[in-house]
Amino acid sequence: MQKIIVIGAGPAGLSAAIWLRRFDLHPIVLDSHDRPGGQLLSIGNLIPDFPGIPEVAGPDLAARLAAHASALGVQIRQNIVVEGIDPESGVVRTTTGPYGYDRLIIASGSRQKTLGIPGEAEMIGRGEVYSASQDAQRFAGRTVVIVGGGDRAVENALLLAEAAARVVLVHRSPVFRGQDRFLDRMAKTANIEVRAPARVLRIVGRDRVEGVEIEQGSEIRILPCAAVLVRIGVTGNTSFLNDTSLIDERGFLRVDERCRTRLPNVWAIGDVALDPFFASISAGIGQAAMVAKQLV
Ligand SMILES: Cc1cc2nc3c(=O)[nH]c(=O)nc-3n(C[C@H](O)[C@H](O)[C@H](O)COP(=O)(O)OP(=O)(O)OC[C@H]3O[C@@H](n4cnc5c(N)ncnc54)[C@H](O)[C@@H]3O)c2cc1C
């Protein structure tokens, strides 16, 4: 029986496993989180664009996918972090020991990029990581700093402003990359203040975020705030891969039109291998079906 390992129990990894069972193959899914679902677990609003299930909550879709996979006999192993891959010997190294593979599917997803400034790691360590859709109400009447200039940053600014927060959007360039429809709405929203070009130098506060130090032109000032949301783009979860030739300049796995990586018998699907513009639940699920058929 061929050994098939799937890294990641997000929608792409779980879908690959479901499809593999359809062909009577027996994948093992390894996932670092304590629950399957990947980013679905952090979607606070109802998902409007998953075909066939209108308005499904992210955690509900995660539970349905995991239940479907488990009912078919897929082994989903949580709390296992993949630390490396040895392609010559066909071994995945993990925090709980090695897993041999004949075929490997990487579906490790993506994460928000960080600024790497003082105070940021402490903020994340304290759990001050917010979702604009889920947490907007808690910031009504308070100041929130959002860092970034793309769609996510502007959309998050609009969501928080709608919930009556005072939003300060800090962007390092004077040019915003967000879609015109978002930028037009932002220009008409009185409680969003734009600082650009400007940089956040550090996040201030010992036990909780109390402010940010912002550099704008020749001025450096502390701006008091209740929260900081960093929305400067995403990157692939690829830290377990040493070979930099496998990864593009933005941190995503390079794949061909069949989702094959440059390593023999190793495929990559979902957010880890998609241009962020195309990243979606549906795109990852589609790739999962494509890859499973190649393993038959
Ligand atoms: C707030 C929010 C709202 C969204 N709304 C929508 C929407 O409305 N519609 C839509 O289509 N998409 C939406 N998305 C995007 C969608 O969630 C992603 O495109 C999708 O989850 C990607 O699936 P994936 O399986 O590729 O990766 P992920 O969901 O990121 O799952 C990857 C899994 O791999 C695991 N992993 C990572 N590294 C390792 C490792 N080293 N070892 C072991 N396991 C590892 C992670 O723990 C995770 O469980 C949204 C995302 C967010 C954050």
PDB file of C-alpha atoms in Angstrom, residues 1 4 13 22 27-28 30 32 49 88 111 116 125 128 143 151 162 176 183 190 230 234 237 257 260 268 275:
ATOM      1  CA  MET A   1       0.000   0.000   0.000  1.00  0.00           C
ATOM      2  CA  ILE A   4       0.456   9.168   1.273  1.00  0.00           C
ATOM      3  CA  GLY A  13      -5.740  19.122   2.691  1.00  0.00           C
ATOM      4  CA  ARG A  22     -12.675   7.829  -3.236  1.00  0.00           C
ATOM      5  CA  PRO A  27      -3.842   9.236   3.319  1.00  0.00           C
ATOM      6  CA  ILE A  28      -2.661  10.426   6.730  1.00  0.00           C
ATOM      7  CA  LEU A  30      -0.820  15.895   9.717  1.00  0.00           C
ATOM      8  CA  SER A  32      -0.142  21.608  13.646  1.00  0.00           C
ATOM      9  CA  ASP A  49     -19.263  32.186  -1.777  1.00  0.00           C
ATOM     10  CA  GLU A  88      15.812  11.604  -0.978  1.00  0.00           C
ATOM     11  CA  ARG A 111      -0.505  33.387   7.207  1.00  0.00           C
ATOM     12  CA  GLY A 116       9.052  42.575  12.665  1.00  0.00           C
ATOM     13  CA  GLY A 125       2.101  36.516  22.362  1.00  0.00           C
ATOM     14  CA  GLU A 128      -3.970  40.651  20.933  1.00  0.00           C
ATOM     15  CA  THR A 143      -8.863  54.129  18.256  1.00  0.00           C
ATOM     16  CA  ASP A 151      -7.655  45.238  -0.051  1.00  0.00           C
ATOM     17  CA  GLU A 162     -18.783  50.908  10.486  1.00  0.00           C
ATOM     18  CA  PHE A 176      -3.018  52.307  -2.075  1.00  0.00           C
ATOM     19  CA  LEU A 183     -10.980  53.206  -1.709  1.00  0.00           C
ATOM     20  CA  ALA A 190     -15.269  60.346   8.213  1.00  0.00           C
ATOM     21  CA  VAL A 230      -1.223  44.397  10.709  1.00  0.00           C
ATOM     22  CA  VAL A 234       0.207  37.074   3.344  1.00  0.00           C
ATOM     23  CA  ASN A 237       3.621  28.412   5.441  1.00  0.00           C
ATOM     24  CA  GLU A 257      -0.218  23.432 -13.922  1.00  0.00           C
ATOM     25  CA  ARG A 260       3.617  19.442  -8.953  1.00  0.00           C
ATOM     26  CA  ALA A 268       1.353  21.503  -3.284  1.00  0.00           C
ATOM     27  CA  ASP A 275      -1.155  33.637  -5.852  1.00  0.00           C
TER      28      ASP A 275
END
